[in-house]
Short mmCIF file of C-alpha atoms in Angstrom, two decimals:
data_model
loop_
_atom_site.label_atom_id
_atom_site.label_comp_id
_atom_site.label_asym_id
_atom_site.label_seq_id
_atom_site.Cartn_x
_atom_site.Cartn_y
_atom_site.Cartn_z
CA UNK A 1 0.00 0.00 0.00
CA UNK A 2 2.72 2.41 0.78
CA UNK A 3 4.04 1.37 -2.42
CA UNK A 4 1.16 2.33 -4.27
CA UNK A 5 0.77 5.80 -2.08
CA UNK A 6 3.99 6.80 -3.19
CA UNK A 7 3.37 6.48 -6.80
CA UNK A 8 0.01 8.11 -6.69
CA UNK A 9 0.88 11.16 -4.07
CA UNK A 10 3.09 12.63 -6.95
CA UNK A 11 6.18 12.01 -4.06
CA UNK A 12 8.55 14.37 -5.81
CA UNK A 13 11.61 12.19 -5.69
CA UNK A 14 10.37 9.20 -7.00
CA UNK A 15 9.37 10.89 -10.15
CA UNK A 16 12.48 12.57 -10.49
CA UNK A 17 14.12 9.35 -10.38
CA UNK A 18 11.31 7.80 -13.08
CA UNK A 19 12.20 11.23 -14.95
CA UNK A 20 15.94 10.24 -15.32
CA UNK A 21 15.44 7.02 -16.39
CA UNK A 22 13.68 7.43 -19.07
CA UNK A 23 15.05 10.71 -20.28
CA UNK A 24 17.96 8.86 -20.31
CA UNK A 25 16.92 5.62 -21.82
CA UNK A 26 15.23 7.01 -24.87
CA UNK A 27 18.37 9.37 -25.31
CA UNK A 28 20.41 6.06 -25.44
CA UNK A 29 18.24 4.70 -27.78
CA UNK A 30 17.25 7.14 -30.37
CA UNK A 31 20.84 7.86 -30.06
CA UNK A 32 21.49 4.09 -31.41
CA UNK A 33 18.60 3.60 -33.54
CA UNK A 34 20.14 4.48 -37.16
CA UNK A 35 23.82 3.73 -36.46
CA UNK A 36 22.99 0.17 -35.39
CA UNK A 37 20.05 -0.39 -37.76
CA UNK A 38 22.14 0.68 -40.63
CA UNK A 39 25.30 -1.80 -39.66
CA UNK A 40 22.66 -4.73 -39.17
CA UNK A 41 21.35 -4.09 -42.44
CA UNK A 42 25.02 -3.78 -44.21
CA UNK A 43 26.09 -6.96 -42.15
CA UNK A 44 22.56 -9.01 -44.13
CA UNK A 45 22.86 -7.71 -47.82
CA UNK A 46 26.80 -6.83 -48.02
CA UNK A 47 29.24 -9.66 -48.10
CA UNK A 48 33.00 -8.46 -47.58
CA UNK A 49 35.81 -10.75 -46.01
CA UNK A 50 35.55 -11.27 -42.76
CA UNK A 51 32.09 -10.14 -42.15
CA UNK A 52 31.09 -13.84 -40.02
CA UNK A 53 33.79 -12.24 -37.42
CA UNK A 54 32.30 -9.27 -37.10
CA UNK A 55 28.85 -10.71 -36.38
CA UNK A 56 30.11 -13.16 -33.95
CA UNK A 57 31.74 -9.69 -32.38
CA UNK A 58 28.11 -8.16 -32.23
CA UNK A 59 26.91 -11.08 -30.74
CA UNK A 60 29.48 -11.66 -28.14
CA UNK A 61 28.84 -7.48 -27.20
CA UNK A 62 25.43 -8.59 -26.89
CA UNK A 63 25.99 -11.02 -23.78
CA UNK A 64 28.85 -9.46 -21.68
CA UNK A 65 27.67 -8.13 -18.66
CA UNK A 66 26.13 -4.57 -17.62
CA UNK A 67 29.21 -4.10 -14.79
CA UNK A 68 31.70 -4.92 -17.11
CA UNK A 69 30.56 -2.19 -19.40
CA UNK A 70 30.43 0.14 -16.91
CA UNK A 71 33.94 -0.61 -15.62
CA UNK A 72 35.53 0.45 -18.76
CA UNK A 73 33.55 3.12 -19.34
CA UNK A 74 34.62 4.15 -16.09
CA UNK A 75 38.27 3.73 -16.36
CA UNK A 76 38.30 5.59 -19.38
CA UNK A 77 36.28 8.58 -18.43
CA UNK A 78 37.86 8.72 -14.66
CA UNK A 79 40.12 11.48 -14.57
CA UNK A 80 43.57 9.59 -15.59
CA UNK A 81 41.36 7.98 -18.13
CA UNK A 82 42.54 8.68 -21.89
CA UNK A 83 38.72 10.80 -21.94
CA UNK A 84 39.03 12.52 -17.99
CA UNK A 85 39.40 16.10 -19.60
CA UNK A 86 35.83 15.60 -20.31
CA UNK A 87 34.89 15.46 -16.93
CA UNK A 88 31.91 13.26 -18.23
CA UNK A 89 32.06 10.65 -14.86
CA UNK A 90 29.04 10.47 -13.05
CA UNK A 91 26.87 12.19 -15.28
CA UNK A 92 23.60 11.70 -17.60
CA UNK A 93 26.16 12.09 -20.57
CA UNK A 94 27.79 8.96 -19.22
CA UNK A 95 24.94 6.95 -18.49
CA UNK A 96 23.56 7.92 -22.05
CA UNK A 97 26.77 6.36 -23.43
CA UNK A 98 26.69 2.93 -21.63
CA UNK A 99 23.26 3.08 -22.52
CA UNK A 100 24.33 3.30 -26.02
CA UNK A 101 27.39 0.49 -25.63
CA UNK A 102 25.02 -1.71 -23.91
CA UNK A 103 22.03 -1.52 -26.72
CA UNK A 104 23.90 -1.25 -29.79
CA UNK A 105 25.05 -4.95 -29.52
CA UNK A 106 20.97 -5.81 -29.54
CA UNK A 107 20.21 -3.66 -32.41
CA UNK A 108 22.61 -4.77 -34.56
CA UNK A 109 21.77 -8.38 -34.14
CA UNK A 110 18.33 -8.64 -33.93
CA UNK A 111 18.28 -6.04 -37.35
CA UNK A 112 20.61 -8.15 -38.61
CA UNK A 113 18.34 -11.41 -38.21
CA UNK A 114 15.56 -9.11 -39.18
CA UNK A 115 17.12 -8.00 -42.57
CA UNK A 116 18.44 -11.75 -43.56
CA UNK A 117 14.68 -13.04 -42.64
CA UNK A 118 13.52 -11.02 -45.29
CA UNK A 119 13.60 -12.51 -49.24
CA UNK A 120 16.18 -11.09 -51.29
CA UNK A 121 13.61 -10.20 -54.13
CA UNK A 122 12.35 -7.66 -51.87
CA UNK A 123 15.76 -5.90 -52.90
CA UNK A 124 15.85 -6.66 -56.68
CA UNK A 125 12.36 -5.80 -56.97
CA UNK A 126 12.60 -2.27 -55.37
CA UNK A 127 16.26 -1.93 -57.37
CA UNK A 128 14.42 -2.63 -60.46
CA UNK A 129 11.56 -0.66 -60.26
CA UNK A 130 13.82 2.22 -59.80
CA UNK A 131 14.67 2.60 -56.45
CA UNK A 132 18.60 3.72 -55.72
CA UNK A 133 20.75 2.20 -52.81
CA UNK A 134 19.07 3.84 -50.39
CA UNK A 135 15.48 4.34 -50.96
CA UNK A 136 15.87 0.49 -51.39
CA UNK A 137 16.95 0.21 -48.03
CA UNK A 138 13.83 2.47 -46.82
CA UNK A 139 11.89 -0.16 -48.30
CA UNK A 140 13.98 -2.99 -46.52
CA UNK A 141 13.33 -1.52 -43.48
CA UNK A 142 9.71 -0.81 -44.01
CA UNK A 143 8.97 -4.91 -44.92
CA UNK A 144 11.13 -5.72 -41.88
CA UNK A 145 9.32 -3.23 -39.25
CA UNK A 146 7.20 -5.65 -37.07
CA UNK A 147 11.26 -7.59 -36.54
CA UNK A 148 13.17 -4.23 -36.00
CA UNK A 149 10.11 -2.71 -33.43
CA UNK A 150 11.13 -6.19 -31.82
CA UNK A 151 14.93 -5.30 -31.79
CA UNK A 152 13.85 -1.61 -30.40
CA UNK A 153 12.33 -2.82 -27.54
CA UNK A 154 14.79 -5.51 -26.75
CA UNK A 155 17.18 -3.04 -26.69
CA UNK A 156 15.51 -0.41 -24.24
CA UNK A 157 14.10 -3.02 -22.29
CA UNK A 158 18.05 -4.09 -22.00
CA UNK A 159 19.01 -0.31 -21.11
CA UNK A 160 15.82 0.95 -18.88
CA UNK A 161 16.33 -2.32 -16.55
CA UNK A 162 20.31 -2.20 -16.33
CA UNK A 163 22.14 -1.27 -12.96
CA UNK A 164 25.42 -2.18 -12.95
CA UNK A 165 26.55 0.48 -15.78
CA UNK A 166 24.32 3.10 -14.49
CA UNK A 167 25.80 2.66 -10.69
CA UNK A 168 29.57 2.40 -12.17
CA UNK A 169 29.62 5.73 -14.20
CA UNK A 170 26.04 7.23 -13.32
CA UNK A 171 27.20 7.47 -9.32
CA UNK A 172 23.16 7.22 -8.19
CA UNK A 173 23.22 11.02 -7.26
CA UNK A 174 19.41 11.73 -6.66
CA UNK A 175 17.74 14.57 -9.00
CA UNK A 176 20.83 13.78 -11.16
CA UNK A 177 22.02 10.51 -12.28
CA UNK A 178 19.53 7.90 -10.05
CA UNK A 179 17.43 6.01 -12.49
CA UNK A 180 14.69 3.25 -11.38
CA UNK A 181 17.15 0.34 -11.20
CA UNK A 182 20.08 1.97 -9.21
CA UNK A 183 17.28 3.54 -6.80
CA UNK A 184 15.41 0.12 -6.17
CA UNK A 185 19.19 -1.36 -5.21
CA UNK A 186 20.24 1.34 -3.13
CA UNK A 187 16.52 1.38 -1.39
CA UNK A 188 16.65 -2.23 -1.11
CA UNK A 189 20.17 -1.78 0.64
CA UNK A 190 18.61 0.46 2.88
CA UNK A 191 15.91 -1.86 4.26
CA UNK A 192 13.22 0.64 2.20
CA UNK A 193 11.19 -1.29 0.01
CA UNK A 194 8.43 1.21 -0.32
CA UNK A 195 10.22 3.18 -2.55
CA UNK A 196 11.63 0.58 -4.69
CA UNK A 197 8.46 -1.86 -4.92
CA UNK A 198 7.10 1.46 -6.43
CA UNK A 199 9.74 1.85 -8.77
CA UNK A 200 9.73 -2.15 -9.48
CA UNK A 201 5.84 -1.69 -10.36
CA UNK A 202 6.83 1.44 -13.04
CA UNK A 203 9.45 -0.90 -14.83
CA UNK A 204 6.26 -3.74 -14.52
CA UNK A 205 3.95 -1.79 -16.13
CA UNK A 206 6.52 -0.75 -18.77
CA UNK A 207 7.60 -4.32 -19.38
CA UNK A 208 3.92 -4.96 -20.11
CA UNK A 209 3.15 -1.61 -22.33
CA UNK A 210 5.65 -2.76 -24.74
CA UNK A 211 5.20 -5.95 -24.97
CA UNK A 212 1.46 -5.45 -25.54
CA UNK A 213 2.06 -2.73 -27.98
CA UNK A 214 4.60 -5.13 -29.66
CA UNK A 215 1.58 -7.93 -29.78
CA UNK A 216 -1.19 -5.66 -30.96
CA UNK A 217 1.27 -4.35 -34.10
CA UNK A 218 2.37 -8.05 -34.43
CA UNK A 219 -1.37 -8.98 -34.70
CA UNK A 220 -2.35 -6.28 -37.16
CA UNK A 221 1.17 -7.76 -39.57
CA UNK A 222 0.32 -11.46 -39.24
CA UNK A 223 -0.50 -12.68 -42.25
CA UNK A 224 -3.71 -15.44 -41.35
CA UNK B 28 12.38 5.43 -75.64
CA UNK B 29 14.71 3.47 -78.30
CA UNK B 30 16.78 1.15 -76.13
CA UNK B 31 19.61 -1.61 -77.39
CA UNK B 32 21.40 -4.21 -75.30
CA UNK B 33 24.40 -5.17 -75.97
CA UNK B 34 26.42 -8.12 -74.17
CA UNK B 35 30.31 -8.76 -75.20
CA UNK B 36 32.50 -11.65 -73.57
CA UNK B 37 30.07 -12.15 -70.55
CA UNK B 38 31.06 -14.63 -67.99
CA UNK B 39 29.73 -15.95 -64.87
CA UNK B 40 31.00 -18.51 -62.44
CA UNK B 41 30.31 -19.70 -58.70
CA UNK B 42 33.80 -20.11 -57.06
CA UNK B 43 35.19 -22.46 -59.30
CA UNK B 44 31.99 -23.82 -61.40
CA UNK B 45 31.53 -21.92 -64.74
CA UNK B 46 27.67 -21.15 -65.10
CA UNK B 47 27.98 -19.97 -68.55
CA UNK B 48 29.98 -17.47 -71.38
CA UNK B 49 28.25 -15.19 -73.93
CA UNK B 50 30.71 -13.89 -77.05
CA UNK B 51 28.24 -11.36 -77.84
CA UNK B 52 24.15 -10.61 -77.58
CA UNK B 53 22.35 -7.16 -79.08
CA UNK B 54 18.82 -6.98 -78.45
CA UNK B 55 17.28 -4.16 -80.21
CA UNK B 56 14.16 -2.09 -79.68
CA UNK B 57 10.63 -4.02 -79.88
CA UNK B 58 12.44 -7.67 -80.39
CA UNK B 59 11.08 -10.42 -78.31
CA UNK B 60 13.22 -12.94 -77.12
CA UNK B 61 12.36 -16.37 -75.40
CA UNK B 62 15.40 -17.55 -73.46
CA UNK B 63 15.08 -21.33 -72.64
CA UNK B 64 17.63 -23.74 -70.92
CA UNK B 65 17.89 -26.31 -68.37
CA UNK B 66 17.13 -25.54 -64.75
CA UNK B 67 20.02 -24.55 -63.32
CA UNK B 68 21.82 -23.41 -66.89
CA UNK B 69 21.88 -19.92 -65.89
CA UNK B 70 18.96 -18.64 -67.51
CA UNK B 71 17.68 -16.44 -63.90
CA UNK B 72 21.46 -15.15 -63.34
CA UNK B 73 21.93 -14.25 -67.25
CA UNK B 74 18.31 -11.87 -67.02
CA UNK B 75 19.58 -10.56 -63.54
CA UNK B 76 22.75 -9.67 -65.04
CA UNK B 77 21.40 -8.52 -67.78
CA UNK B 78 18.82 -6.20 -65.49
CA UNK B 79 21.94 -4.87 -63.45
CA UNK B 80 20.96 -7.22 -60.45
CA UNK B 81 23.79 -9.35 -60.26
CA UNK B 82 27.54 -8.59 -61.66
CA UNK B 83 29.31 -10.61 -64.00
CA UNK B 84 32.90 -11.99 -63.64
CA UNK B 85 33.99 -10.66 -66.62
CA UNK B 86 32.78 -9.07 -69.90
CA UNK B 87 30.18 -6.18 -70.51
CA UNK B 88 26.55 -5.22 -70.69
CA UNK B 89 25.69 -2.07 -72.26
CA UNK B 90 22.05 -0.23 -72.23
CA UNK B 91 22.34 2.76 -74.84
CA UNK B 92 21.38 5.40 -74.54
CA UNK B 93 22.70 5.95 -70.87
CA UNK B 94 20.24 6.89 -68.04
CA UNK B 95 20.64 10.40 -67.11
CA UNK B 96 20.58 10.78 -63.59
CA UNK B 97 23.34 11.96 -60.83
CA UNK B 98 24.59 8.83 -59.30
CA UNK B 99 25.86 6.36 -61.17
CA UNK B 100 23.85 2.82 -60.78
CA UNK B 101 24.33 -0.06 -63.05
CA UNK B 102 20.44 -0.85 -63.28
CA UNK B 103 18.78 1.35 -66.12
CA UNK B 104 15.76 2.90 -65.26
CA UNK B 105 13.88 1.22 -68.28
CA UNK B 106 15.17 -1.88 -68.14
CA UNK B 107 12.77 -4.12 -65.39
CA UNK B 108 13.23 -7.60 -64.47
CA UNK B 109 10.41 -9.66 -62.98
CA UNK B 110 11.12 -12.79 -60.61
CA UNK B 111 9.86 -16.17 -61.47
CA UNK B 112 7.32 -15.54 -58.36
CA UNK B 113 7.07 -11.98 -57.83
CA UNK B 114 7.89 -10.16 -54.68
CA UNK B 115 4.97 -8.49 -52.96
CA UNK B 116 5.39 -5.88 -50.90
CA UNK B 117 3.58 -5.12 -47.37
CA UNK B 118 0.49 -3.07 -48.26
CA UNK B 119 -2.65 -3.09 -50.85
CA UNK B 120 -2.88 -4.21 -54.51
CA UNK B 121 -2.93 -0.25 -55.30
CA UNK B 122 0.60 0.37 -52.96
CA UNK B 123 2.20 -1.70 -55.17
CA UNK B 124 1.28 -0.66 -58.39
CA UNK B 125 1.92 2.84 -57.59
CA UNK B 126 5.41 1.80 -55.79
CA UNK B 127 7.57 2.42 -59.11
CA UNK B 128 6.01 5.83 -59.76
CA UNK B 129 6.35 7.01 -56.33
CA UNK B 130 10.21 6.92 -56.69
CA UNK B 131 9.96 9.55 -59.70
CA UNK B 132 9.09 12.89 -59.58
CA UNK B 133 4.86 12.69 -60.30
CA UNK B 134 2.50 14.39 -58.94
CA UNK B 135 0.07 12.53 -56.31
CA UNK B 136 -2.45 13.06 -58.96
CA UNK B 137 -1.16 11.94 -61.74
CA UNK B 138 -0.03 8.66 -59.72
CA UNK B 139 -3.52 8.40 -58.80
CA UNK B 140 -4.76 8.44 -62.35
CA UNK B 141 -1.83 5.82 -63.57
CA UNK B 142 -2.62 3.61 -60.96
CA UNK B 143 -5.85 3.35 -62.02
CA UNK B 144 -5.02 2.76 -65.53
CA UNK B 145 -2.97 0.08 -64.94
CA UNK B 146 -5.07 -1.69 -62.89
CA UNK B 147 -7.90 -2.01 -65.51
CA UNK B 148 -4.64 -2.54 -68.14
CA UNK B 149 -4.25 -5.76 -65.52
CA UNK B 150 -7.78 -6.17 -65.04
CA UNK B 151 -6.78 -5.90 -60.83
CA UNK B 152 -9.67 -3.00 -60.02
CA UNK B 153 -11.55 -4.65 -58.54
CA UNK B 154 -8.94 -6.02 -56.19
CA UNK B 155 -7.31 -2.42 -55.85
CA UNK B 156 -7.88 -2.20 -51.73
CA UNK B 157 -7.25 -5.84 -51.37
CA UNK B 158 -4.15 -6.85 -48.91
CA UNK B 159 -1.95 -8.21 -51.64
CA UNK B 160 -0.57 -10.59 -50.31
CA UNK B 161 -3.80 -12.53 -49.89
CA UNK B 162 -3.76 -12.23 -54.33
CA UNK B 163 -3.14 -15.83 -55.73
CA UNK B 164 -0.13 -16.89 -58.24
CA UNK B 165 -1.68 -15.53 -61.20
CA UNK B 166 -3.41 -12.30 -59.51
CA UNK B 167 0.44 -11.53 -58.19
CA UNK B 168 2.20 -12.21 -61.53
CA UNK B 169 -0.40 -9.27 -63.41
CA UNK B 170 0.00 -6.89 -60.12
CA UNK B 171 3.80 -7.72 -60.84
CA UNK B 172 3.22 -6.63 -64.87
CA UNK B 173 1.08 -4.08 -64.26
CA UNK B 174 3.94 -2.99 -61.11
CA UNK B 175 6.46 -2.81 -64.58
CA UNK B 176 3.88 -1.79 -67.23
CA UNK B 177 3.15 1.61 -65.37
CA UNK B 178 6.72 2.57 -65.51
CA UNK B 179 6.63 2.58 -69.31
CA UNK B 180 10.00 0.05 -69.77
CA UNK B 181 11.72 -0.11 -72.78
CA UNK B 182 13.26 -3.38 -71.98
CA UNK B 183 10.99 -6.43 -69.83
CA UNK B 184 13.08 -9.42 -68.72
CA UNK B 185 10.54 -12.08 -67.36
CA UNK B 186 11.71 -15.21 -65.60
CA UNK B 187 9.27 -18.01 -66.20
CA UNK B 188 6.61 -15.86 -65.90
CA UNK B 189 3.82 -18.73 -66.21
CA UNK B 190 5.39 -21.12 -63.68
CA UNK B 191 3.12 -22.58 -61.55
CA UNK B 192 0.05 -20.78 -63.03
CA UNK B 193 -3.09 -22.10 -64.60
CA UNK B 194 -4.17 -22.35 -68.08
CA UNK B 195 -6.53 -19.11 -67.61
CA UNK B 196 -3.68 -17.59 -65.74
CA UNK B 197 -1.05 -18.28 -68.32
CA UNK B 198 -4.08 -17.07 -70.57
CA UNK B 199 -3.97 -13.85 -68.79
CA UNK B 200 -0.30 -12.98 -68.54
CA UNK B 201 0.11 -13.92 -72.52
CA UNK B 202 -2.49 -11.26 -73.39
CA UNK B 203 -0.75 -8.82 -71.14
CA UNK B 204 2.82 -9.58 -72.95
CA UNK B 205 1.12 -9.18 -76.20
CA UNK B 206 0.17 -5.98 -74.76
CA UNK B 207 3.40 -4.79 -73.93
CA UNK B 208 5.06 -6.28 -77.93
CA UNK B 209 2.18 -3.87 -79.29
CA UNK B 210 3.24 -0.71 -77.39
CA UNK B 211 6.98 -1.61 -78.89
CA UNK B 212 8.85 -2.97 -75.42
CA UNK B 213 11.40 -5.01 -75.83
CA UNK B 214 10.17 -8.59 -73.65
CA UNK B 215 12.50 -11.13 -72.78
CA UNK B 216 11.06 -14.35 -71.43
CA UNK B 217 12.73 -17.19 -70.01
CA UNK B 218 11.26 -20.51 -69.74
CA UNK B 219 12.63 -24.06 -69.95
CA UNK B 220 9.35 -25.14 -71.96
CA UNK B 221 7.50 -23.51 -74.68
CA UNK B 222 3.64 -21.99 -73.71
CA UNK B 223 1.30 -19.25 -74.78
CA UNK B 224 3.82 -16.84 -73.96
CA UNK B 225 7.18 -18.10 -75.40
CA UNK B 226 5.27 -18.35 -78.42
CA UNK B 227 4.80 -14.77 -79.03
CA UNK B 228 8.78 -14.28 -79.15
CA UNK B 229 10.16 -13.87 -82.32
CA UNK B 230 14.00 -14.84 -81.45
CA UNK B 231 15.20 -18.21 -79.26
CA UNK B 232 18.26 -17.95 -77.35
CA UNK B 233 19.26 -21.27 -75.20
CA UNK B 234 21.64 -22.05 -72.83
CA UNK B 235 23.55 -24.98 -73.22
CA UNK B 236 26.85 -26.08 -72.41
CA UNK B 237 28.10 -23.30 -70.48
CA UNK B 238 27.51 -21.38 -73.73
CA UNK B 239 24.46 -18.96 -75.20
CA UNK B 240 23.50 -19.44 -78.51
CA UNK B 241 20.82 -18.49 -81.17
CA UNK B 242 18.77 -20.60 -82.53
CA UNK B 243 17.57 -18.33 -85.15
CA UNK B 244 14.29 -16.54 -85.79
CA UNK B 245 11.00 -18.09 -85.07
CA UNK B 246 8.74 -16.47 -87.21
CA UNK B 247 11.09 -16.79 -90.26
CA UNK B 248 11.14 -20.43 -89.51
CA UNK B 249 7.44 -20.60 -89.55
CA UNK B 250 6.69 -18.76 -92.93
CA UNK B 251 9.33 -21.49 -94.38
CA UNK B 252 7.58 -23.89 -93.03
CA UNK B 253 10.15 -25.33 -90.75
CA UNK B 254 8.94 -27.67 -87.56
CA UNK B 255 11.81 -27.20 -85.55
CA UNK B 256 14.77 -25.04 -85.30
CA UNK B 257 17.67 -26.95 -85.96
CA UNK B 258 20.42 -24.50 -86.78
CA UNK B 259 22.82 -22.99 -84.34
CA UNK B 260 24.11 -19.38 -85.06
CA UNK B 261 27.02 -18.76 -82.45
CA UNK B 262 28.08 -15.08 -82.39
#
């Protein structure tokens, strides 16, 4: 019940802390949208030597774990890091970038899956009724769009739920850099679970948002 | 437009395999051409070469005059090739009619008005709203013809275009190709067997033996009388 009082009293610094996550979340993620969408579909329709490596790469990226992301990105933005000058450490700027490492990985592969499950005449045809390299690939991405609105929400789901990259180079300062997971492990440390059962209900409902808006645009593209 | 093909010392091979060699080809403006062979003789990778969908290893294909445009692309703008079962895109029967002409610089209007024309040309109006990929074989190969026949091509490569389809169907598409002969497009059909629509070419080009050759003119053989073509004209 407190739970639920919290959420629905408007309590100031749980928003703030539903605020940052997803401000920085869908930051991250429109951030990686093209660049990784455009290198899955490259990685499907262009062969050049050594390409297998570089998917195996993208898929290894894909399973390494949030801390150890957040570890490198904090030894090179820490201040005898090769990017310290910045003074970019525990700030949204930083979290937006492991945001970015840590969905990239997703994007690529599952567009990349997307892209190869999709015929090859869907190219020729567009190619040969006129369309150049890249309205082609407007088209590509168009048949593909019930996979790659899979692949989006993969990846934020990834990013909105992570902790351990968001502790390491976010530093959990509340107004600032505390986002729903690092609050609902620091309240959970504390012995508070008010505050974080509240915060674990947002990320519920989210979970279940997208996956029902995933279903429902599924449903419309299904073809019986 | 006046268009002419021509193909000199063409080759294409998978790794090691050769698929096939052409010396020379020149397909002129309103020839018909029925390309038969084998399955697996090349006759698919020859049209997509020809069409600027696939490369060659070696040798030359050349679609005068030259497509004036900015970038340079090795598919010609009139020059269309249609798959032996044609690709539909997501969307309604009228989406991908109009698909071509929304690439090019028409007004909505005017792509409004062509669309409709070539639906009735495809007799497909009264499926215009329809999902298309709920069309069957023969509804999908006109919306594919009628998908080429709005962009005006001067050149129309179809691969075995009545695979798989009825008698009515192959009926259908025959009267559209005779269609096309009559406005002066150049049609290029492959097929392994000879139907309603083979007949209508005038030339017969086969692929045999790694090699392309001619085996002369149809209709001249018919005014003399000949029953089959027996003569081999290598270029």
């Amino acid at each position: 019940m407190a739970a639920l009082d919290l959420l629905f009293s408007g309590d100031a610094e749980l928003w703030s802390i539903i605020w940052v996550s997803f401000r920085v979340s869908i930051t991250a993620i429109l951030l990686s949208l093209v660049p990784a969408i455009a290198v899955g579909f490259m990685l499907a329709m262009i062969d050049f030597p050594g390409r297998w490596m570089v998917i195996a790469l993208f898929n290894a990226l894909m399973a390494i774990p949030t801390v150890v992301v957040g570890l490198t990105l904090y030894l090179l933005l820490s201040r005898s890091g090769p990017f310290g000058e910045m003074h970019l450490l525990f700030s949204q700027p930083a979290m937006v970038i492991g945001q970015v490492l840590l969905c990239v990985p997703v994007l690529v592969c599952m567009s990349h899956s997307a892209f190869q499950g999709l015929d090859r005449r869907a190219w020729e045809t567009a190619r040969t009724l006129g369309a150049h390299c890249s309205r082609a690939a407007i088209t590509m991405v168009c048949e593909a769009r019930f996979a790659l609105l899979a692949a989006v929400l993969a990846g934020f789901s990834r990013i909105i739920s992570e902790v351990g990259c968001s502790m390491m180079v976010g530093g959990n300062i509340l107004s600032y850099t505390r986002n729903i997971p690092t609050a609902i492990a620091l309240e959970t440390s504390k012995g508070e679970f008010a505050q974080g059962v509240a915060l674990g209900l947002v990320l519920l409902l989210l979970a279940l948002v997208l996956n029902f808006t995933l279903a429902s645009v599924r449903g419309k593209g299904q073809l019986v | 437009m006046s268009l002419e093909l021509n193909v000199d010392n063409l080759v294409k091979s998978f790794g090691q395999r050769k698929l096939f060699h052409v010396d020379q080809l020149r397909v002129g403006e309103g020839e018909s051409l029925h390309l038969s062979g084998e399955n697996g003789s090349g006759k698919t990778t020859l049209m997509k070469i020809l069409a600027g969908l696939e490369r060659p290893c070696s040798g030359r294909v050349m679609v005068t005059p030259k497509a004036r445009r900015w970038w340079s692309d090795r598919i010609h703008p009139q020059v269309i090739y249609l798959h032996q079962t044609p690709y539909i895109f997501s969307g309604d029967v009228r989406d991908n009619v109009a698909y071509g002409l929304r690439l090019r610089s028409y007004s909505r209007r005017d792509v409004k008005l062509k669309v409709q024309q070539a639906l009735a040309w495809a007799r497909l109006e009264h499926l215009a709203e329809q999902p298309a990929y709920a069309l069957s074989g023969g509804e999908k190969q006109r919306l594919a013809l009628a998908r080429a026949w709005i962009l005006a091509p001067s050149l129309l490569l179809l691969d075995e275009p009545t695979a798989n389809l009825d008698q009515h169907s192959v009926r259908a598409v025959s009267e559209l190709v005779t269609q096309l002969l009559d406005k002066g497009t150049t049609v290029m059909v492959s097929s392994h067997q000879k139907n309603a629509v083979t007949d209508l070419c005038g030339r017969r080009l086969h692929l045999e033996n790694l090699a392309l050759q001619e085996l002369g003119n149809a209709f001249s053989n018919e005014l003399n009388n000949e029953p089959e073509l027996k003569y081999y004209v290598q270029h």
